[in-house]
Short mmCIF file of C-alpha atoms in Angstrom, two decimals:
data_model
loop_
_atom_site.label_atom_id
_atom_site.label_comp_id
_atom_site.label_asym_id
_atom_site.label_seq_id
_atom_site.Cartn_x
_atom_site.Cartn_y
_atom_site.Cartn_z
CA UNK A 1 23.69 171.05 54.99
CA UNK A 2 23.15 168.08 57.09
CA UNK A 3 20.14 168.57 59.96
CA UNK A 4 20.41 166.20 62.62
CA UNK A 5 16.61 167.06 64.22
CA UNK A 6 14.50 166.41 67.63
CA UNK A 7 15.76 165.66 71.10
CA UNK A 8 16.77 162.22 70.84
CA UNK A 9 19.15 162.06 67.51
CA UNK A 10 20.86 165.79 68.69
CA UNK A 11 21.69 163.93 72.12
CA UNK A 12 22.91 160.60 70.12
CA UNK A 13 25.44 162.74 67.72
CA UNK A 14 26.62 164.92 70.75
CA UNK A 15 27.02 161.60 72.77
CA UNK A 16 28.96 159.81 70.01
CA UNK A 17 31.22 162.49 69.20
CA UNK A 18 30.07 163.17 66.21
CA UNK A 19 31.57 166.31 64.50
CA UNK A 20 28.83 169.37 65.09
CA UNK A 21 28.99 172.90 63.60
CA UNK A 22 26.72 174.26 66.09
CA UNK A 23 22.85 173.57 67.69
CA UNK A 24 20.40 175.32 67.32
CA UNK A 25 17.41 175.47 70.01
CA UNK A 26 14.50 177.27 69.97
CA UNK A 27 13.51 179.87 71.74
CA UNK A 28 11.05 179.19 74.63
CA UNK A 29 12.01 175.65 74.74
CA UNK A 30 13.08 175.21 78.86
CA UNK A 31 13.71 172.39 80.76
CA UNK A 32 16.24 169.81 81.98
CA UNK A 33 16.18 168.20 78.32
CA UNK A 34 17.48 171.60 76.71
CA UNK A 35 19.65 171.54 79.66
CA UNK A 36 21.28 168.89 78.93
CA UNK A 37 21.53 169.25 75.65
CA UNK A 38 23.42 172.60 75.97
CA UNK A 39 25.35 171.07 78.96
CA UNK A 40 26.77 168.32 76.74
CA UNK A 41 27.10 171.00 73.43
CA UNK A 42 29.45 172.89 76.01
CA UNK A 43 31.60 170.33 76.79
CA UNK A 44 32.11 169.33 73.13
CA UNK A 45 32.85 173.19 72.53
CA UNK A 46 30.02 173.12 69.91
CA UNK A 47 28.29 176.48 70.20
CA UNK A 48 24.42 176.92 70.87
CA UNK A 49 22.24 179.37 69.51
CA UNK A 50 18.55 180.24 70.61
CA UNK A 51 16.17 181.24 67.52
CA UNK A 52 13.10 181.76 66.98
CA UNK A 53 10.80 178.85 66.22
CA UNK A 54 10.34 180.21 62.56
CA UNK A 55 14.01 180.45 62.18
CA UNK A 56 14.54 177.24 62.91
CA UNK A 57 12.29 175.84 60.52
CA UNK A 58 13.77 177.60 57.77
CA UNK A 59 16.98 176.23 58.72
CA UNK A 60 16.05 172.69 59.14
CA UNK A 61 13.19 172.46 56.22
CA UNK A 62 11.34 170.50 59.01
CA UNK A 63 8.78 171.46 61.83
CA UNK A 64 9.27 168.39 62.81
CA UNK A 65 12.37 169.56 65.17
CA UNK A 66 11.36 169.42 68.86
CA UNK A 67 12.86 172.98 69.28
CA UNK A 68 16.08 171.47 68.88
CA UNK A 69 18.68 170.86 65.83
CA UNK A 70 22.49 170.42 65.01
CA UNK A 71 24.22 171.00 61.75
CA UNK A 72 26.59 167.97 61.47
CA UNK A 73 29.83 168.89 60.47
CA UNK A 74 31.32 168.50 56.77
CA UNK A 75 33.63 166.51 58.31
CA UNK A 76 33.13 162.52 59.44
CA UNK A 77 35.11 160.28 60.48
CA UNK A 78 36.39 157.50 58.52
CA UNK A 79 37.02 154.20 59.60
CA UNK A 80 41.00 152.69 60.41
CA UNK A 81 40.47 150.62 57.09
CA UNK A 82 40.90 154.22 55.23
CA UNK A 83 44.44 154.94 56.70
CA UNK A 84 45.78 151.80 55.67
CA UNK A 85 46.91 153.26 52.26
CA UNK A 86 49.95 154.01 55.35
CA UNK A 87 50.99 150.74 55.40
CA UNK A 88 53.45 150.90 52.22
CA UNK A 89 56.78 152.94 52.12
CA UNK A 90 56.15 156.33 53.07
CA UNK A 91 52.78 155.80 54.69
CA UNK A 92 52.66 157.94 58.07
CA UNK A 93 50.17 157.67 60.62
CA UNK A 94 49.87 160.15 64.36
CA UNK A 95 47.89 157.93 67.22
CA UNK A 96 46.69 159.98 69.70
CA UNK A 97 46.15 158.15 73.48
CA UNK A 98 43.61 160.69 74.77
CA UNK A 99 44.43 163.84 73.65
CA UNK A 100 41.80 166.08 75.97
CA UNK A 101 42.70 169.96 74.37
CA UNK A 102 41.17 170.80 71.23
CA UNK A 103 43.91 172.92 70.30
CA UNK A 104 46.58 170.36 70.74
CA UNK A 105 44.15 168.04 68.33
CA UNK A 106 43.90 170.81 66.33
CA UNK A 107 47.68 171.72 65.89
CA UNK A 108 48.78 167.97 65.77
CA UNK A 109 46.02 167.82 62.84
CA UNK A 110 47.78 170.69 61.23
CA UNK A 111 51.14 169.40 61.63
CA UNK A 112 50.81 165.70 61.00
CA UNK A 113 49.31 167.19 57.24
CA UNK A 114 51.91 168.85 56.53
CA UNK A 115 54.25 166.13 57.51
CA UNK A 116 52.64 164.20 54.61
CA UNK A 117 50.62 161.58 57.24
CA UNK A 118 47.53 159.64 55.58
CA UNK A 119 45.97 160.40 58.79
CA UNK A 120 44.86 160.66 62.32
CA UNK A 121 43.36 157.69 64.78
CA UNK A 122 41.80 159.06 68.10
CA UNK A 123 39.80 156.97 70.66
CA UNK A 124 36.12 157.65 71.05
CA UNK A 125 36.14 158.57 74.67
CA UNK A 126 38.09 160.17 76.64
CA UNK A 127 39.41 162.30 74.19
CA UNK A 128 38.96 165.84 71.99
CA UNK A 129 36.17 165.38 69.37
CA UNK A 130 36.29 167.13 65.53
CA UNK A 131 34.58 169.96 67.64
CA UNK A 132 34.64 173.30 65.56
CA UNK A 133 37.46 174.22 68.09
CA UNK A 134 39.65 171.85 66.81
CA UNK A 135 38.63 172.70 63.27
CA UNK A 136 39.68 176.44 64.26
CA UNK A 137 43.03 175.02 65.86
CA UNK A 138 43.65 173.31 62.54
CA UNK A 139 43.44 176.17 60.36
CA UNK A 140 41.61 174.24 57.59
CA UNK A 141 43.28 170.76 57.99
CA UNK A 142 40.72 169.31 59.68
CA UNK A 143 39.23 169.11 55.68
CA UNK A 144 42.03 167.65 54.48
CA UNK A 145 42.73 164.88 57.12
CA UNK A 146 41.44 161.99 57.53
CA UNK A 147 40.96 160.95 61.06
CA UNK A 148 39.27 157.94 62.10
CA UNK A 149 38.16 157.47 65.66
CA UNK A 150 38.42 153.90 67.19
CA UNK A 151 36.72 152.46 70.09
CA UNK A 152 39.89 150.58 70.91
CA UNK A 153 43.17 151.96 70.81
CA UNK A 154 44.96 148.76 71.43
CA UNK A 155 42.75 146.95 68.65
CA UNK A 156 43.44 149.55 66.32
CA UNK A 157 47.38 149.30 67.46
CA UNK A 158 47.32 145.34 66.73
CA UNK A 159 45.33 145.51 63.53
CA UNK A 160 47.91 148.38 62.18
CA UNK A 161 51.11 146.16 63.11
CA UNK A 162 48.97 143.09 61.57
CA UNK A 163 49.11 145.22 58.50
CA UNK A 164 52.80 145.78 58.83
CA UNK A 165 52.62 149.09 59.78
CA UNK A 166 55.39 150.25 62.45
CA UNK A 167 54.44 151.13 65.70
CA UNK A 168 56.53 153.78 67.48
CA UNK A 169 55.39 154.98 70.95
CA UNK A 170 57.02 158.20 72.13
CA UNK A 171 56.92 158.87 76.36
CA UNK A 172 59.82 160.51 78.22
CA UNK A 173 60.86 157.11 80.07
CA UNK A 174 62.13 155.28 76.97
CA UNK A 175 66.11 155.10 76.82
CA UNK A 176 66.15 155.23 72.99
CA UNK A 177 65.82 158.94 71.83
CA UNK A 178 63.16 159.64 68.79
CA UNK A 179 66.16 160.72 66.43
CA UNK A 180 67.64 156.79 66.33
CA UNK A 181 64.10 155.05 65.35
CA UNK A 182 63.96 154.19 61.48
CA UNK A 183 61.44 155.54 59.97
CA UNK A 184 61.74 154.42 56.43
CA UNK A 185 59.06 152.02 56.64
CA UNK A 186 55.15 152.57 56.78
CA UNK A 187 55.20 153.69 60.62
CA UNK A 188 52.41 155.14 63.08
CA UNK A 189 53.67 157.56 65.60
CA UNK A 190 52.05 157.56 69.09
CA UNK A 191 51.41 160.45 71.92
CA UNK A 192 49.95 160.28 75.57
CA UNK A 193 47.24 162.91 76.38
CA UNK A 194 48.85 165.68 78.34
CA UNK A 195 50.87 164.90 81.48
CA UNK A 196 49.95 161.22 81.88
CA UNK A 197 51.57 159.55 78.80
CA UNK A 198 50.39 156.26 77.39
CA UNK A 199 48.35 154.22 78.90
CA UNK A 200 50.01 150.96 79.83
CA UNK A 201 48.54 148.62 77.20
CA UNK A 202 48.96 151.05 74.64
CA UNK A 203 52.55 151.21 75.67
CA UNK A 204 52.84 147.69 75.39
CA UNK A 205 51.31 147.31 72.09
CA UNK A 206 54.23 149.49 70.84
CA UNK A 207 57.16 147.79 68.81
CA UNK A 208 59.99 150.78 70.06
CA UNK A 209 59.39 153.02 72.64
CA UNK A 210 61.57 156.38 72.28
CA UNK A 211 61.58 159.70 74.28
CA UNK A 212 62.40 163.28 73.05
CA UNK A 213 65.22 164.34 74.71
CA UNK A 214 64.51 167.30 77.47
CA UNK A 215 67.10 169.65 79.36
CA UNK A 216 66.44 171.59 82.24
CA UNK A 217 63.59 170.93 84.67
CA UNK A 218 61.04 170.39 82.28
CA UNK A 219 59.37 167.02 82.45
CA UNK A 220 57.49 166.88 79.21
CA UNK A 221 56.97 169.28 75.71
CA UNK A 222 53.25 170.50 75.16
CA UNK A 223 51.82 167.41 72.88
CA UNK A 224 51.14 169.23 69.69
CA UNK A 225 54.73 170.47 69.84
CA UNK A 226 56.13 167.08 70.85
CA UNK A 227 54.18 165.53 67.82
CA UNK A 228 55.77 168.38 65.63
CA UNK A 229 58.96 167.64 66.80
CA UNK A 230 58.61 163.21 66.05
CA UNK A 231 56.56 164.26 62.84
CA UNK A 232 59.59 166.57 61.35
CA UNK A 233 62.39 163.95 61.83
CA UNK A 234 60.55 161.40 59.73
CA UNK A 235 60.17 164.18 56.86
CA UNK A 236 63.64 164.88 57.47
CA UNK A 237 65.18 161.63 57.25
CA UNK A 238 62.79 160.61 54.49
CA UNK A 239 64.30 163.42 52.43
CA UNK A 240 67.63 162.08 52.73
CA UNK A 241 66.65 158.63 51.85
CA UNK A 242 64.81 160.04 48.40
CA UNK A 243 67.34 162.90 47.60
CA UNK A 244 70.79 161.66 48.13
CA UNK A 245 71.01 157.67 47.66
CA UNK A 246 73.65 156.32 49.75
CA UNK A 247 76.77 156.63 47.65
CA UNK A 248 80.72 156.37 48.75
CA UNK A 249 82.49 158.82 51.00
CA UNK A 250 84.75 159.71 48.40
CA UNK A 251 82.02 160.58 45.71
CA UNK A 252 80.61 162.74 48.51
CA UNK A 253 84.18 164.59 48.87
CA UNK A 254 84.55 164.54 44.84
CA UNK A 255 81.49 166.11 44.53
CA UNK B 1 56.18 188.82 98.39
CA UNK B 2 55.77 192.21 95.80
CA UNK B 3 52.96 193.91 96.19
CA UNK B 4 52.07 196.93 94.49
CA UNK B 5 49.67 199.28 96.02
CA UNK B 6 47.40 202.30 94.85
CA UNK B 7 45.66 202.89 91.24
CA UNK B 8 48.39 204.43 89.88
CA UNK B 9 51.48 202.14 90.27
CA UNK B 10 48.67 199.43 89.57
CA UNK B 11 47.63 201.12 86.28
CA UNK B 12 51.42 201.17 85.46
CA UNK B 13 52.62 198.21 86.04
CA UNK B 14 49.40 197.29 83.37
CA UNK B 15 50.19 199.09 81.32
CA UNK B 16 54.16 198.43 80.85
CA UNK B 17 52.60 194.54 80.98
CA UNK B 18 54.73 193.69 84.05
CA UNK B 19 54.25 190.21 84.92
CA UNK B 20 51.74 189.94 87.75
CA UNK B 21 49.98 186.96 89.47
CA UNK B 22 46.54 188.59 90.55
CA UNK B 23 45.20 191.98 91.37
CA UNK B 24 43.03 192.38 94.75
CA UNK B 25 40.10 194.75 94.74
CA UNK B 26 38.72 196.10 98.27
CA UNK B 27 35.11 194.65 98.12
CA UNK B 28 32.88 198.30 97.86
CA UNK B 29 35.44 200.11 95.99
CA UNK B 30 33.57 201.28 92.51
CA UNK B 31 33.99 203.27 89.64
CA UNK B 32 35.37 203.76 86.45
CA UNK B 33 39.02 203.68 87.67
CA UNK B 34 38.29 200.51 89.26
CA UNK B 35 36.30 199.31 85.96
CA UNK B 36 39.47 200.33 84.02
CA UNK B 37 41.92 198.24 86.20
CA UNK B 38 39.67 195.15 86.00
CA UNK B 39 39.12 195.70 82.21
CA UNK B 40 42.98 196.17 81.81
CA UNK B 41 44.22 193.18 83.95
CA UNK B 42 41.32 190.96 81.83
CA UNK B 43 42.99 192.31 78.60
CA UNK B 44 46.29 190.64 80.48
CA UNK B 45 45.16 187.56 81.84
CA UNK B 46 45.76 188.64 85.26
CA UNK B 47 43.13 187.34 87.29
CA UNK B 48 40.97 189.75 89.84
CA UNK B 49 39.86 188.91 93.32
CA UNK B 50 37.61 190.99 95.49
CA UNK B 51 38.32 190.58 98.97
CA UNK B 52 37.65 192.11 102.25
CA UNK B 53 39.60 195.63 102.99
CA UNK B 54 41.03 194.25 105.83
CA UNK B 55 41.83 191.50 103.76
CA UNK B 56 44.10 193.68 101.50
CA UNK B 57 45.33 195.37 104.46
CA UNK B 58 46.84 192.19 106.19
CA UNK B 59 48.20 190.31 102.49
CA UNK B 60 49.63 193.89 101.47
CA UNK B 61 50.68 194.99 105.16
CA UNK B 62 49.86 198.55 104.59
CA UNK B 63 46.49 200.70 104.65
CA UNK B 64 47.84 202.93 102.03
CA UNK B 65 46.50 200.99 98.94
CA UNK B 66 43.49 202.73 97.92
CA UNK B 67 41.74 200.02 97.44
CA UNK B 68 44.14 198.12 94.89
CA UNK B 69 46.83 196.11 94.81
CA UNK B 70 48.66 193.60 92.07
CA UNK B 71 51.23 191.21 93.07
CA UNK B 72 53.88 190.88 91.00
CA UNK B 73 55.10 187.85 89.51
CA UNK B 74 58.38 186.00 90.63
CA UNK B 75 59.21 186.41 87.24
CA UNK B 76 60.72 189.79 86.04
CA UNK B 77 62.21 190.14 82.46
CA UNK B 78 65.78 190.30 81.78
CA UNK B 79 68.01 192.63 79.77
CA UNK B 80 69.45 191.41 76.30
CA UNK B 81 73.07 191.50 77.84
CA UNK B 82 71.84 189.26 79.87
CA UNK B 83 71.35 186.48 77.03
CA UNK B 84 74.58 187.34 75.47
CA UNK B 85 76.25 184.07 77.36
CA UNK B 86 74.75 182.71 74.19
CA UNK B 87 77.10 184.21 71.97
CA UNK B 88 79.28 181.22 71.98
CA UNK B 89 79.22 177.99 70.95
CA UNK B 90 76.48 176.08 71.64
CA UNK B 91 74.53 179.31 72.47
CA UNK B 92 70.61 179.11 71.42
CA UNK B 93 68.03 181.94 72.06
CA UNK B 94 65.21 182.42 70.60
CA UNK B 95 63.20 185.81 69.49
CA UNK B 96 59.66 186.41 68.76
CA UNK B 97 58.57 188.51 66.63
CA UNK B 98 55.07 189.44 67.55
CA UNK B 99 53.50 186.21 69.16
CA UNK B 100 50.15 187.30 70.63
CA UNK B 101 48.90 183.99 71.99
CA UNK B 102 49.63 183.57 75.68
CA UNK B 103 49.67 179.75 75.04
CA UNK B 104 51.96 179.42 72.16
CA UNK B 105 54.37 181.83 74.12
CA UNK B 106 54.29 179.78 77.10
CA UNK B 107 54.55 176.38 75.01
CA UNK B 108 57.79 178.12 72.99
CA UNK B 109 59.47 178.76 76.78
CA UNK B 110 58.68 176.01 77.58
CA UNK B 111 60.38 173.98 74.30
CA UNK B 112 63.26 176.52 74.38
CA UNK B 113 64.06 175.18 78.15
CA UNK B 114 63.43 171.69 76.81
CA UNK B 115 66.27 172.56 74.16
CA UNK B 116 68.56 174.05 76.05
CA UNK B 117 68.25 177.86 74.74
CA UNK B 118 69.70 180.29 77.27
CA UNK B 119 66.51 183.08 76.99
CA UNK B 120 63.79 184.18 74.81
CA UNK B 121 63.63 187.49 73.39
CA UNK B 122 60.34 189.31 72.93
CA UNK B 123 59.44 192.86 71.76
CA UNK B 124 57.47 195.33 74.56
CA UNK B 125 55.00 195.83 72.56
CA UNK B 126 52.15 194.46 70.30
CA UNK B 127 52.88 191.11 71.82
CA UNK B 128 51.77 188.86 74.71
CA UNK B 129 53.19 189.55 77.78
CA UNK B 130 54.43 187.38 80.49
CA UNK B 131 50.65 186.82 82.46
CA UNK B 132 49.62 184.32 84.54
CA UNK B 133 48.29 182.52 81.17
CA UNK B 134 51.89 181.94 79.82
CA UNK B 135 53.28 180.93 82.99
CA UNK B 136 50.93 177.92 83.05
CA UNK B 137 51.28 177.38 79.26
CA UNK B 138 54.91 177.16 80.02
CA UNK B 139 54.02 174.43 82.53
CA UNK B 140 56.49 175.76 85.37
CA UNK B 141 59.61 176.44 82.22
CA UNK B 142 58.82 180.61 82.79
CA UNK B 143 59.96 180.36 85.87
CA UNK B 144 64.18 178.91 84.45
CA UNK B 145 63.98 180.51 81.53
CA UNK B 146 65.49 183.96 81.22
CA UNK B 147 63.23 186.58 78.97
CA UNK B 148 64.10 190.11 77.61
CA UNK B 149 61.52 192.16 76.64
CA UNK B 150 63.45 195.19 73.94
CA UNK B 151 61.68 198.03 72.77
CA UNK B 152 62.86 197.42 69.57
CA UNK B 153 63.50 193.90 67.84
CA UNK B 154 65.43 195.09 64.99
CA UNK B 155 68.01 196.55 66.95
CA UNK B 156 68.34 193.79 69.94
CA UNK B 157 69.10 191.75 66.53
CA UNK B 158 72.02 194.15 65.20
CA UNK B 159 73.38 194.23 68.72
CA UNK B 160 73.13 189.83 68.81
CA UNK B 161 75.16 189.87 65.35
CA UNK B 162 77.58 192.53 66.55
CA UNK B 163 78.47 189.96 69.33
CA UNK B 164 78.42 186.88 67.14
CA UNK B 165 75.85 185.49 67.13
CA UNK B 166 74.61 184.03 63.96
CA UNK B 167 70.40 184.97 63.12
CA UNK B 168 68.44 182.82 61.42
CA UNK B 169 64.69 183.58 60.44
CA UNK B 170 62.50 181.14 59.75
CA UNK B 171 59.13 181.72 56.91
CA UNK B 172 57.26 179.86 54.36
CA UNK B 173 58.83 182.05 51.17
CA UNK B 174 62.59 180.99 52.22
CA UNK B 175 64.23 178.80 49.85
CA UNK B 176 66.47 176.85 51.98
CA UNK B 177 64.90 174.18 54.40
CA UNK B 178 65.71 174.80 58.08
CA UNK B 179 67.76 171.30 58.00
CA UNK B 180 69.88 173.09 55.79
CA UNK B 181 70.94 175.67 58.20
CA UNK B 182 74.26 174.90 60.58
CA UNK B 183 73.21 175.39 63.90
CA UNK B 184 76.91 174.72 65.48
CA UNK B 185 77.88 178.53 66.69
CA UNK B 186 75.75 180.40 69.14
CA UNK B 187 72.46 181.14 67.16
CA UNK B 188 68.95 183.05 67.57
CA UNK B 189 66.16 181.66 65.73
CA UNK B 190 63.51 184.66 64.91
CA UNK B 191 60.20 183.40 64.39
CA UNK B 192 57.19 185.81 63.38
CA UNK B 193 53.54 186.34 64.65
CA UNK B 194 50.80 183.90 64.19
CA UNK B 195 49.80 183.95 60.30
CA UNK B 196 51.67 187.16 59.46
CA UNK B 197 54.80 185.95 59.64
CA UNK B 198 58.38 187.72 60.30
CA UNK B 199 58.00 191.92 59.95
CA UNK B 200 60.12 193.15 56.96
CA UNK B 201 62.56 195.13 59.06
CA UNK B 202 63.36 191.62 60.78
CA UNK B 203 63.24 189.66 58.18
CA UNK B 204 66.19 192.04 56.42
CA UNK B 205 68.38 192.02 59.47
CA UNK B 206 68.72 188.22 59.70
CA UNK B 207 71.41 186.09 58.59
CA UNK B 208 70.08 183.45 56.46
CA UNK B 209 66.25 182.68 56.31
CA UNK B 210 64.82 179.05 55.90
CA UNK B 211 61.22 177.33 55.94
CA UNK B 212 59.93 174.22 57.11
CA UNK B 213 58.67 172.39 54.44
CA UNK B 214 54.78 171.88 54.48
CA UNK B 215 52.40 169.90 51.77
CA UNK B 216 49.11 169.74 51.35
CA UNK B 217 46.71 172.96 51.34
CA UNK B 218 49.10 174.18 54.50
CA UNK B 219 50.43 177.27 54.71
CA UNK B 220 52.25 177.23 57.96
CA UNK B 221 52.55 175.29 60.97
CA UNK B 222 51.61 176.70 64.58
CA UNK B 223 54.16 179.18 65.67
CA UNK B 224 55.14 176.97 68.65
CA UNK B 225 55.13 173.66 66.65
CA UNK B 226 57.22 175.66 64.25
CA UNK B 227 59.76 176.69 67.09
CA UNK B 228 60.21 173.20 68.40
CA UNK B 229 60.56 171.67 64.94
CA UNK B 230 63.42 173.87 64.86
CA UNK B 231 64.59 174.26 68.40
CA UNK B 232 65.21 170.26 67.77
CA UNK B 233 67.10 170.59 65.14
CA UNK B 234 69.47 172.34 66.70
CA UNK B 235 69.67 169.89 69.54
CA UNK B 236 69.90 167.01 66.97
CA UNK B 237 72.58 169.01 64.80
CA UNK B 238 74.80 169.51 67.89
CA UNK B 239 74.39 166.17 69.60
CA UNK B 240 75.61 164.66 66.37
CA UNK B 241 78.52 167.16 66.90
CA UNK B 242 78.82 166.15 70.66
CA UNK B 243 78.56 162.58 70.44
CA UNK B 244 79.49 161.03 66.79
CA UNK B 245 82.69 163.05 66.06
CA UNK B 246 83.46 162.74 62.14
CA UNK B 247 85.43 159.22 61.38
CA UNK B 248 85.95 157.38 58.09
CA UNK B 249 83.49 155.42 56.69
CA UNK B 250 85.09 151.81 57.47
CA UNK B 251 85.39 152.29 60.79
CA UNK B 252 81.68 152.88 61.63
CA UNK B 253 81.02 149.60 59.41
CA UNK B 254 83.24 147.80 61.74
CA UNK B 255 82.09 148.97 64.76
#
């Protein structure tokens, strides 16, 4: 159990995004500081509790507290350095250009594990945090994944494709459709945030740009599906590649 | 403009989950039948708006309303003969077996549009219905996409194979993958509730079943991550059909 105590450290891990369980604050502790402090919890989606004093104590092992505490999450970030085990054969990463919902994180966590990725890279602002909603959405992937938030999406993009990792955006505009990319090779798949895309220098950091194609009057897929959609093609034509090595037609027919 | 007037037809149209945009209550009109609307159209997702009586008066254009009104969503369901234009070739529908989540209904319209299925088949009961909340899941898909709610699953399948239409179920104990599958003739893919899967009945009426394939500690995917993973194989299967009809070997490498 990790007890991040007093006014100014809960504010610091709820500013940087840092994964929270939940905060507690004590009861009879007012004022615009609490305020805050639950204001910011709430848009994080970490829950608050009031307790009494005493129970706080016991939680924290501490007095020292202010009236105000948050267990940190078992889950941290890593850093991009960690995904790069990705950059081989077979390595799969899922960028995610501000991603705002915490169940579309959640579910593209989810999926992109069970695609076989190495991992997850969000931005640091503008986006979801590992909030215990996203955990939820994620139905116990969230453990299992490693996902490293960035301060720069671009950087991130160039360092990856410095490492030889391919960069694939995906946004309805491209002519190329997400079923004619190769993705043999170490390769990092990347989604807009819901109904705005990529941003433009992500989009241009991108070595192929594809779309998913869409029939009827329907503009765009919800993210976490569009993500399952990408995510399933490379296990698909991955399979092929391991299970049936090119050979002849005829051998085929023969067979 | 269908508005539905009095506590009665109000309660009804509740409690057969008939698609509704809002309900107005007459500001001043209490009591438990009142209490039991709000409670029921909360249990929907159908918003609640007290307003004025004459207010209800003018947007209902009678004074006969008792106090309560619901206005009924552009969006009725459809009968299953109505879907059977999928029978054919290139035919797609898709049924749900028991998806409670407003959100991942709305985000499996709104894929099935995407993919070109002609309707979505869901069961009356123990499921969500078509509220407000799936309409804006669906992101503006509900509103092209044709839906039959059947009282009974089971037998809106028997009556799909009876017309040709092949029935496909998709769960994690199936030992074919779904890219297995041949998607060419008219299909319904049957996908089951959120972490309970396909019912047995269901399961035992399809034609073939497959799973996605998932590693790590995963047991399944989101139910509407699932359904596009699949919806999209279809559309890849048949586009391959479509575009790239079957030629020899040499000629492709001289192309």
């Amino acid at each position: 159990m990790n007890w991040i105590t007093g006014f100014h450290a809960v504010e610091e891990a709820l500013a940087a995004g840092r994964p929270l369980d939940r905060i507690l604050v004590a009861k009879g502790r007012h004022g615009e500081r609490v305020e805050e402090v639950v204001r910011l919890a709430k848009s994080r989606g970490v829950p608050v509790r009031f307790e009494d004093r005493g129970q706080v104590d016991r939680a924290t092992g501490t007095r020292e507290h202010q009236g105000v505490a948050a267990l940190a999450a078992a889950k941290p970030a890593v850093e991009l350095e960690d995904l790069l085990a990705a950059k081989g054969d077979g390595g799969l990463l899922v960028l995610l250009d501000g991603i705002e919902d915490p169940h579309n994180l959640g579910a593209i966590v989810r999926t992109s594990l069970a695609a076989g990725a190495q991992g997850v890279v969000i931005p640091e602002r503008r986006a979801a945090g590992l909030s215990p909603a996203v955990a939820r959405s994620a139905a116990g992937a969230l453990e299992h994944t490693k996902v490293a938030r960035v301060p720069n999406l671009v950087r991130a993009l160039m360092d990856l494709k410095e490492q030889g990792v391919w960069v694939y955006g995906f946004e309805a505009a491209a002519s190329k459709s997400y079923t004619e990319l190769d993705y043999s090779a170490g390769c990092a798949l990347v989604l807009g945030g819901e109904g705005r895309g990529l941003h433009r220098l992500v989009r241009e950091a991108c070595d192929q740009l594809a779309h998913i194609p869409l029939r009827g009057p329907i503009s765009s897929l919800n993210v976490s599906v569009a993500a399952g959609v990408v995510l399933y093609e490379v296990v698909r034509q991955r399979s092929l590649r391991l299970d049936k090595p090119v050979v002849p037609d005829h051998s085929q027919r023969s067979g």
